[in-house]
Protein backbone atom coordinates (compact mmCIF):
# COMPACT_ATOMS: atom_id res chain seq x y z
CA UNK A 1 0.00 0.00 0.00
CA UNK A 2 1.46 3.32 -1.09
CA UNK A 3 1.70 6.13 1.43
CA UNK A 4 -0.11 9.28 0.23
CA UNK A 5 1.69 12.52 1.19
CA UNK A 6 -0.73 15.32 2.20
CA UNK A 7 0.80 18.81 1.72
CA UNK A 8 1.26 20.64 4.99
CA UNK A 9 -0.59 23.96 4.45
CA UNK A 10 -0.68 24.97 8.13
CA UNK A 11 2.49 27.04 7.94
CA UNK A 12 1.38 29.24 4.97
CA UNK A 13 -2.02 29.72 6.61
CA UNK A 14 -0.43 30.79 9.90
CA UNK A 15 1.79 33.27 8.07
CA UNK A 16 -1.19 34.70 6.19
CA UNK A 17 -3.21 35.02 9.39
CA UNK A 18 -0.33 36.85 11.06
CA UNK A 19 -0.06 39.29 8.15
CA UNK A 20 -3.82 39.97 8.22
CA UNK A 21 -3.80 40.45 12.00
CA UNK A 22 -0.82 42.83 11.81
CA UNK A 23 -2.46 44.82 9.01
CA UNK A 24 -5.69 45.13 10.99
CA UNK A 25 -3.78 46.24 14.08
CA UNK A 26 -1.89 48.90 12.13
CA UNK A 27 -5.13 50.13 10.55
CA UNK A 28 -6.84 50.43 13.94
CA UNK A 29 -3.82 52.28 15.38
CA UNK A 30 -3.84 54.65 12.41
CA UNK A 31 -7.56 55.39 12.80
CA UNK A 32 -7.17 56.05 16.54
CA UNK A 33 -4.25 58.37 15.87
CA UNK A 34 -6.18 60.16 13.14
CA UNK A 35 -9.12 60.67 15.48
CA UNK A 36 -6.89 62.28 18.12
CA UNK A 37 -5.16 64.44 15.51
CA UNK A 38 -8.44 65.58 13.95
CA UNK A 39 -9.36 67.89 16.83
CA UNK A 40 -6.16 70.00 16.91
CA UNK A 41 -5.99 70.00 13.11
CA UNK A 42 -9.57 71.24 12.87
CA UNK A 43 -8.86 73.89 15.51
CA UNK A 44 -5.74 75.02 13.63
CA UNK A 45 -7.68 75.14 10.34
CA UNK A 46 -10.45 77.27 11.87
CA UNK A 47 -8.01 79.67 13.50
CA UNK A 48 -6.02 80.05 10.29
CA UNK A 49 -8.90 80.49 7.86
CA UNK A 50 -11.67 81.92 10.03
CA UNK A 51 -13.83 78.92 9.12
CA UNK A 52 -17.10 78.61 11.04
CA UNK A 53 -16.79 82.12 12.43
CA UNK A 54 -13.51 81.53 14.28
CA UNK A 55 -11.82 84.84 14.99
CA UNK A 56 -8.16 85.52 14.27
CA UNK A 57 -5.29 86.50 16.59
CA UNK A 58 -3.17 89.58 15.84
CA UNK A 59 -0.07 90.91 17.58
CA UNK A 60 -0.79 94.55 16.75
CA UNK A 61 -3.27 96.79 14.97
CA UNK A 62 -3.13 97.85 11.32
CA UNK A 63 -1.24 100.97 10.30
CA UNK A 64 -4.43 102.88 9.50
CA UNK A 65 -8.20 102.64 9.50
CA UNK A 66 -10.58 103.41 6.65
CA UNK A 67 -13.85 105.31 6.54
CA UNK A 68 -16.20 102.39 6.23
CA UNK A 69 -17.97 101.48 9.46
CA UNK A 70 -19.64 98.35 10.80
CA UNK A 71 -21.68 97.72 13.92
CA UNK A 72 -20.23 95.10 16.27
CA UNK A 73 -22.75 93.45 18.59
CA UNK A 74 -21.72 91.62 21.75
CA UNK A 75 -23.37 88.43 22.93
CA UNK A 76 -22.77 86.63 26.25
CA UNK A 77 -23.92 83.10 27.15
CA UNK A 78 -23.35 80.48 29.84
CA UNK A 79 -23.03 76.73 29.48
CA UNK A 80 -25.25 74.37 31.50
CA UNK A 81 -24.58 74.24 35.22
CA UNK A 82 -22.36 77.35 35.41
CA UNK A 83 -23.65 79.63 38.22
CA UNK A 84 -22.15 82.82 36.83
CA UNK A 85 -23.60 86.09 35.57
CA UNK A 86 -21.96 87.17 32.34
CA UNK A 87 -22.71 90.28 30.24
CA UNK A 88 -21.01 92.89 28.03
CA UNK A 89 -20.65 96.46 29.23
CA UNK A 90 -22.51 97.57 26.11
CA UNK A 91 -24.64 95.72 23.61
CA UNK A 92 -23.05 97.15 20.47
CA UNK A 93 -20.66 99.77 19.11
CA UNK A 94 -19.92 101.26 15.70
CA UNK A 95 -16.30 100.97 14.56
CA UNK A 96 -14.25 101.86 11.50
CA UNK A 97 -12.50 99.07 9.66
CA UNK A 98 -8.97 98.94 11.06
CA UNK A 99 -9.86 100.84 14.25
CA UNK A 100 -8.50 99.17 17.41
CA UNK A 101 -11.23 98.95 20.04
CA UNK A 102 -11.35 97.77 23.65
CA UNK A 103 -14.59 96.57 25.23
CA UNK A 104 -15.23 94.94 28.58
CA UNK A 105 -17.34 92.04 29.73
CA UNK A 106 -18.33 91.59 33.37
CA UNK A 107 -18.58 88.20 35.01
CA UNK A 108 -19.83 87.41 38.53
CA UNK A 109 -19.45 84.10 40.30
CA UNK A 110 -22.80 83.73 42.04
CA UNK A 111 -21.85 80.56 43.88
CA UNK A 112 -20.19 80.04 47.26
CA UNK A 113 -17.19 78.22 45.81
CA UNK A 114 -14.38 79.00 43.35
CA UNK A 115 -15.08 77.95 39.78
CA UNK A 116 -12.89 77.73 36.66
CA UNK A 117 -14.41 78.22 33.21
CA UNK A 118 -13.23 78.90 29.67
CA UNK A 119 -14.95 80.83 26.91
CA UNK A 120 -15.72 79.50 23.44
CA UNK A 121 -16.29 82.15 20.80
CA UNK A 122 -17.20 82.92 17.21
CA UNK A 123 -18.59 85.70 15.04
CA UNK A 124 -21.53 85.88 12.66
CA UNK A 125 -21.83 86.11 9.72
CA UNK A 126 -19.52 83.10 9.83
CA UNK A 127 -17.47 84.18 6.82
CA UNK A 128 -16.42 87.33 8.70
CA UNK A 129 -14.29 85.32 11.12
CA UNK A 130 -11.29 85.76 8.82
CA UNK A 131 -11.49 89.56 9.28
CA UNK A 132 -12.18 89.78 13.00
CA UNK A 133 -8.76 90.19 14.62
CA UNK A 134 -8.23 89.93 18.39
CA UNK A 135 -5.11 91.46 19.90
CA UNK A 136 -5.98 90.47 23.46
CA UNK A 137 -8.90 88.57 24.96
CA UNK A 138 -10.02 86.96 28.21
CA UNK A 139 -10.93 83.95 26.08
CA UNK A 140 -7.26 83.14 25.49
CA UNK A 141 -6.96 81.64 28.97
CA UNK A 142 -9.17 79.94 31.56
CA UNK A 143 -10.81 82.21 34.11
CA UNK A 144 -10.96 81.17 37.76
CA UNK A 145 -13.24 83.19 40.00
CA UNK A 146 -13.42 82.98 43.76
CA UNK A 147 -16.76 82.67 45.51
CA UNK A 148 -18.87 85.79 44.84
CA UNK A 149 -16.02 87.42 42.86
CA UNK A 150 -16.75 90.05 40.21
CA UNK A 151 -14.29 90.57 37.36
CA UNK A 152 -14.16 92.96 34.39
CA UNK A 153 -12.47 91.35 31.41
CA UNK A 154 -11.30 93.09 28.25
CA UNK A 155 -11.22 92.11 24.60
CA UNK A 156 -9.09 94.22 22.24
CA UNK A 157 -9.91 93.82 18.56
CA UNK A 158 -10.25 95.37 15.13
CA UNK A 159 -12.05 94.46 11.93
CA UNK A 160 -9.52 94.00 9.13
CA UNK A 161 -9.80 96.68 6.39
CA UNK A 162 -9.33 93.83 3.87
CA UNK A 163 -13.01 93.04 4.48
CA UNK A 164 -13.90 96.02 2.28
CA UNK A 165 -12.29 94.30 -0.71
CA UNK A 166 -14.16 91.02 -0.23
CA UNK A 167 -17.36 90.78 -2.33
CA UNK A 168 -18.88 88.65 0.44
CA UNK A 169 -18.36 91.51 2.88
CA UNK A 170 -19.82 94.23 0.70
CA UNK A 171 -23.30 94.01 2.23
CA UNK A 172 -22.22 93.21 5.79
CA UNK A 173 -22.95 96.08 8.14
CA UNK A 174 -23.25 94.15 11.43
CA UNK A 175 -20.96 91.56 13.02
CA UNK A 176 -21.93 89.73 16.20
CA UNK A 177 -19.21 88.55 18.57
CA UNK A 178 -20.48 85.72 20.77
CA UNK A 179 -18.96 84.13 23.86
CA UNK A 180 -20.12 81.12 25.84
CA UNK A 181 -18.46 80.21 29.13
CA UNK A 182 -18.24 76.50 29.98
CA UNK A 183 -17.24 75.12 33.40
CA UNK A 184 -13.95 73.25 33.54
CA UNK A 185 -13.12 70.25 35.70
CA UNK A 186 -11.49 71.30 38.95
CA UNK A 187 -8.17 69.61 39.84
CA UNK A 188 -8.58 67.04 42.58
CA UNK A 189 -7.17 68.02 45.97
CA UNK A 190 -4.66 65.75 47.68
CA UNK A 191 -6.11 63.94 50.66
CA UNK A 192 -3.60 65.64 52.97
CA UNK A 193 -4.97 69.07 51.96
CA UNK A 194 -8.28 68.24 53.57
CA UNK A 195 -6.76 67.51 56.97
CA UNK A 196 -7.26 70.23 59.62
CA UNK A 197 -4.25 72.46 60.18
CA UNK A 198 -2.17 71.58 63.18
CA UNK A 199 -3.07 67.88 63.10
CA UNK A 200 -0.86 66.89 60.19
CA UNK A 201 2.33 65.15 61.29
CA UNK A 202 1.11 64.32 64.78
CA UNK A 203 2.10 60.94 66.18
CA UNK A 204 -0.26 59.35 68.61
CA UNK A 205 0.81 56.75 71.14
CA UNK A 206 2.45 56.21 74.49
CA UNK A 207 6.03 57.04 75.18
GROMACS .gro file of C-alpha atoms in nm:
model
  207
    1UNK     CA    1   0.000   0.000   0.000
    2UNK     CA    2   0.146   0.332  -0.109
    3UNK     CA    3   0.170   0.613   0.143
    4UNK     CA    4  -0.011   0.928   0.023
    5UNK     CA    5   0.169   1.252   0.119
    6UNK     CA    6  -0.073   1.532   0.220
    7UNK     CA    7   0.080   1.881   0.172
    8UNK     CA    8   0.126   2.064   0.499
    9UNK     CA    9  -0.059   2.396   0.445
   10UNK     CA   10  -0.068   2.497   0.813
   11UNK     CA   11   0.249   2.704   0.794
   12UNK     CA   12   0.138   2.924   0.497
   13UNK     CA   13  -0.202   2.972   0.661
   14UNK     CA   14  -0.043   3.079   0.990
   15UNK     CA   15   0.179   3.327   0.807
   16UNK     CA   16  -0.119   3.470   0.619
   17UNK     CA   17  -0.321   3.502   0.939
   18UNK     CA   18  -0.033   3.685   1.106
   19UNK     CA   19  -0.006   3.929   0.815
   20UNK     CA   20  -0.382   3.997   0.822
   21UNK     CA   21  -0.380   4.045   1.200
   22UNK     CA   22  -0.082   4.283   1.181
   23UNK     CA   23  -0.246   4.482   0.901
   24UNK     CA   24  -0.569   4.513   1.099
   25UNK     CA   25  -0.378   4.624   1.408
   26UNK     CA   26  -0.189   4.890   1.213
   27UNK     CA   27  -0.513   5.013   1.055
   28UNK     CA   28  -0.684   5.043   1.394
   29UNK     CA   29  -0.382   5.228   1.538
   30UNK     CA   30  -0.384   5.465   1.241
   31UNK     CA   31  -0.756   5.539   1.280
   32UNK     CA   32  -0.717   5.605   1.654
   33UNK     CA   33  -0.425   5.837   1.587
   34UNK     CA   34  -0.618   6.016   1.314
   35UNK     CA   35  -0.912   6.067   1.548
   36UNK     CA   36  -0.689   6.228   1.812
   37UNK     CA   37  -0.516   6.444   1.551
   38UNK     CA   38  -0.844   6.558   1.395
   39UNK     CA   39  -0.936   6.789   1.683
   40UNK     CA   40  -0.616   7.000   1.691
   41UNK     CA   41  -0.599   7.000   1.311
   42UNK     CA   42  -0.957   7.124   1.287
   43UNK     CA   43  -0.886   7.389   1.551
   44UNK     CA   44  -0.574   7.502   1.363
   45UNK     CA   45  -0.768   7.514   1.034
   46UNK     CA   46  -1.045   7.727   1.187
   47UNK     CA   47  -0.801   7.967   1.350
   48UNK     CA   48  -0.602   8.005   1.029
   49UNK     CA   49  -0.890   8.049   0.786
   50UNK     CA   50  -1.167   8.192   1.003
   51UNK     CA   51  -1.383   7.892   0.912
   52UNK     CA   52  -1.710   7.861   1.104
   53UNK     CA   53  -1.679   8.212   1.243
   54UNK     CA   54  -1.351   8.153   1.428
   55UNK     CA   55  -1.182   8.484   1.499
   56UNK     CA   56  -0.816   8.552   1.427
   57UNK     CA   57  -0.529   8.650   1.659
   58UNK     CA   58  -0.317   8.958   1.584
   59UNK     CA   59  -0.007   9.091   1.758
   60UNK     CA   60  -0.079   9.455   1.675
   61UNK     CA   61  -0.327   9.679   1.497
   62UNK     CA   62  -0.313   9.785   1.132
   63UNK     CA   63  -0.124  10.097   1.030
   64UNK     CA   64  -0.443  10.288   0.950
   65UNK     CA   65  -0.820  10.264   0.950
   66UNK     CA   66  -1.058  10.341   0.665
   67UNK     CA   67  -1.385  10.531   0.654
   68UNK     CA   68  -1.620  10.239   0.623
   69UNK     CA   69  -1.797  10.148   0.946
   70UNK     CA   70  -1.964   9.835   1.080
   71UNK     CA   71  -2.168   9.772   1.392
   72UNK     CA   72  -2.023   9.510   1.627
   73UNK     CA   73  -2.275   9.345   1.859
   74UNK     CA   74  -2.172   9.162   2.175
   75UNK     CA   75  -2.337   8.843   2.293
   76UNK     CA   76  -2.277   8.663   2.625
   77UNK     CA   77  -2.392   8.310   2.715
   78UNK     CA   78  -2.335   8.048   2.984
   79UNK     CA   79  -2.303   7.673   2.948
   80UNK     CA   80  -2.525   7.437   3.150
   81UNK     CA   81  -2.458   7.424   3.522
   82UNK     CA   82  -2.236   7.735   3.541
   83UNK     CA   83  -2.365   7.963   3.822
   84UNK     CA   84  -2.215   8.282   3.683
   85UNK     CA   85  -2.360   8.609   3.557
   86UNK     CA   86  -2.196   8.717   3.234
   87UNK     CA   87  -2.271   9.028   3.024
   88UNK     CA   88  -2.101   9.289   2.803
   89UNK     CA   89  -2.065   9.646   2.923
   90UNK     CA   90  -2.251   9.757   2.611
   91UNK     CA   91  -2.464   9.572   2.361
   92UNK     CA   92  -2.305   9.715   2.047
   93UNK     CA   93  -2.066   9.977   1.911
   94UNK     CA   94  -1.992  10.126   1.570
   95UNK     CA   95  -1.630  10.097   1.456
   96UNK     CA   96  -1.425  10.186   1.150
   97UNK     CA   97  -1.250   9.907   0.966
   98UNK     CA   98  -0.897   9.894   1.106
   99UNK     CA   99  -0.986  10.084   1.425
  100UNK     CA  100  -0.850   9.917   1.741
  101UNK     CA  101  -1.123   9.895   2.004
  102UNK     CA  102  -1.135   9.777   2.365
  103UNK     CA  103  -1.459   9.657   2.523
  104UNK     CA  104  -1.523   9.494   2.858
  105UNK     CA  105  -1.734   9.204   2.973
  106UNK     CA  106  -1.833   9.159   3.337
  107UNK     CA  107  -1.858   8.820   3.501
  108UNK     CA  108  -1.983   8.741   3.853
  109UNK     CA  109  -1.945   8.410   4.030
  110UNK     CA  110  -2.280   8.373   4.204
  111UNK     CA  111  -2.185   8.056   4.388
  112UNK     CA  112  -2.019   8.004   4.726
  113UNK     CA  113  -1.719   7.822   4.581
  114UNK     CA  114  -1.438   7.900   4.335
  115UNK     CA  115  -1.508   7.795   3.978
  116UNK     CA  116  -1.289   7.773   3.666
  117UNK     CA  117  -1.441   7.822   3.321
  118UNK     CA  118  -1.323   7.890   2.967
  119UNK     CA  119  -1.495   8.083   2.691
  120UNK     CA  120  -1.572   7.950   2.344
  121UNK     CA  121  -1.629   8.215   2.080
  122UNK     CA  122  -1.720   8.292   1.721
  123UNK     CA  123  -1.859   8.570   1.504
  124UNK     CA  124  -2.153   8.588   1.266
  125UNK     CA  125  -2.183   8.611   0.972
  126UNK     CA  126  -1.952   8.310   0.983
  127UNK     CA  127  -1.747   8.418   0.682
  128UNK     CA  128  -1.642   8.733   0.870
  129UNK     CA  129  -1.429   8.532   1.112
  130UNK     CA  130  -1.129   8.576   0.882
  131UNK     CA  131  -1.149   8.956   0.928
  132UNK     CA  132  -1.218   8.978   1.300
  133UNK     CA  133  -0.876   9.019   1.462
  134UNK     CA  134  -0.823   8.993   1.839
  135UNK     CA  135  -0.511   9.146   1.990
  136UNK     CA  136  -0.598   9.047   2.346
  137UNK     CA  137  -0.890   8.857   2.496
  138UNK     CA  138  -1.002   8.696   2.821
  139UNK     CA  139  -1.093   8.395   2.608
  140UNK     CA  140  -0.726   8.314   2.549
  141UNK     CA  141  -0.696   8.164   2.897
  142UNK     CA  142  -0.917   7.994   3.156
  143UNK     CA  143  -1.081   8.221   3.411
  144UNK     CA  144  -1.096   8.117   3.776
  145UNK     CA  145  -1.324   8.319   4.000
  146UNK     CA  146  -1.342   8.298   4.376
  147UNK     CA  147  -1.676   8.267   4.551
  148UNK     CA  148  -1.887   8.579   4.484
  149UNK     CA  149  -1.602   8.742   4.286
  150UNK     CA  150  -1.675   9.005   4.021
  151UNK     CA  151  -1.429   9.057   3.736
  152UNK     CA  152  -1.416   9.296   3.439
  153UNK     CA  153  -1.247   9.135   3.141
  154UNK     CA  154  -1.130   9.309   2.825
  155UNK     CA  155  -1.122   9.211   2.460
  156UNK     CA  156  -0.909   9.422   2.224
  157UNK     CA  157  -0.991   9.382   1.856
  158UNK     CA  158  -1.025   9.537   1.513
  159UNK     CA  159  -1.205   9.446   1.193
  160UNK     CA  160  -0.952   9.400   0.913
  161UNK     CA  161  -0.980   9.668   0.639
  162UNK     CA  162  -0.933   9.383   0.387
  163UNK     CA  163  -1.301   9.304   0.448
  164UNK     CA  164  -1.390   9.602   0.228
  165UNK     CA  165  -1.229   9.430  -0.071
  166UNK     CA  166  -1.416   9.102  -0.023
  167UNK     CA  167  -1.736   9.078  -0.233
  168UNK     CA  168  -1.888   8.865   0.044
  169UNK     CA  169  -1.836   9.151   0.288
  170UNK     CA  170  -1.982   9.423   0.070
  171UNK     CA  171  -2.330   9.401   0.223
  172UNK     CA  172  -2.222   9.321   0.579
  173UNK     CA  173  -2.295   9.608   0.814
  174UNK     CA  174  -2.325   9.415   1.143
  175UNK     CA  175  -2.096   9.156   1.302
  176UNK     CA  176  -2.193   8.973   1.620
  177UNK     CA  177  -1.921   8.855   1.857
  178UNK     CA  178  -2.048   8.572   2.077
  179UNK     CA  179  -1.896   8.413   2.386
  180UNK     CA  180  -2.012   8.112   2.584
  181UNK     CA  181  -1.846   8.021   2.913
  182UNK     CA  182  -1.824   7.650   2.998
  183UNK     CA  183  -1.724   7.512   3.340
  184UNK     CA  184  -1.395   7.325   3.354
  185UNK     CA  185  -1.312   7.025   3.570
  186UNK     CA  186  -1.149   7.130   3.895
  187UNK     CA  187  -0.817   6.961   3.984
  188UNK     CA  188  -0.858   6.704   4.258
  189UNK     CA  189  -0.717   6.802   4.597
  190UNK     CA  190  -0.466   6.575   4.768
  191UNK     CA  191  -0.611   6.394   5.066
  192UNK     CA  192  -0.360   6.564   5.297
  193UNK     CA  193  -0.497   6.907   5.196
  194UNK     CA  194  -0.828   6.824   5.357
  195UNK     CA  195  -0.676   6.751   5.697
  196UNK     CA  196  -0.726   7.023   5.962
  197UNK     CA  197  -0.425   7.246   6.018
  198UNK     CA  198  -0.217   7.158   6.318
  199UNK     CA  199  -0.307   6.788   6.310
  200UNK     CA  200  -0.086   6.689   6.019
  201UNK     CA  201   0.233   6.515   6.129
  202UNK     CA  202   0.111   6.432   6.478
  203UNK     CA  203   0.210   6.094   6.618
  204UNK     CA  204  -0.026   5.935   6.861
  205UNK     CA  205   0.081   5.675   7.114
  206UNK     CA  206   0.245   5.621   7.449
  207UNK     CA  207   0.603   5.704   7.518
   0.00000   0.00000   0.00000
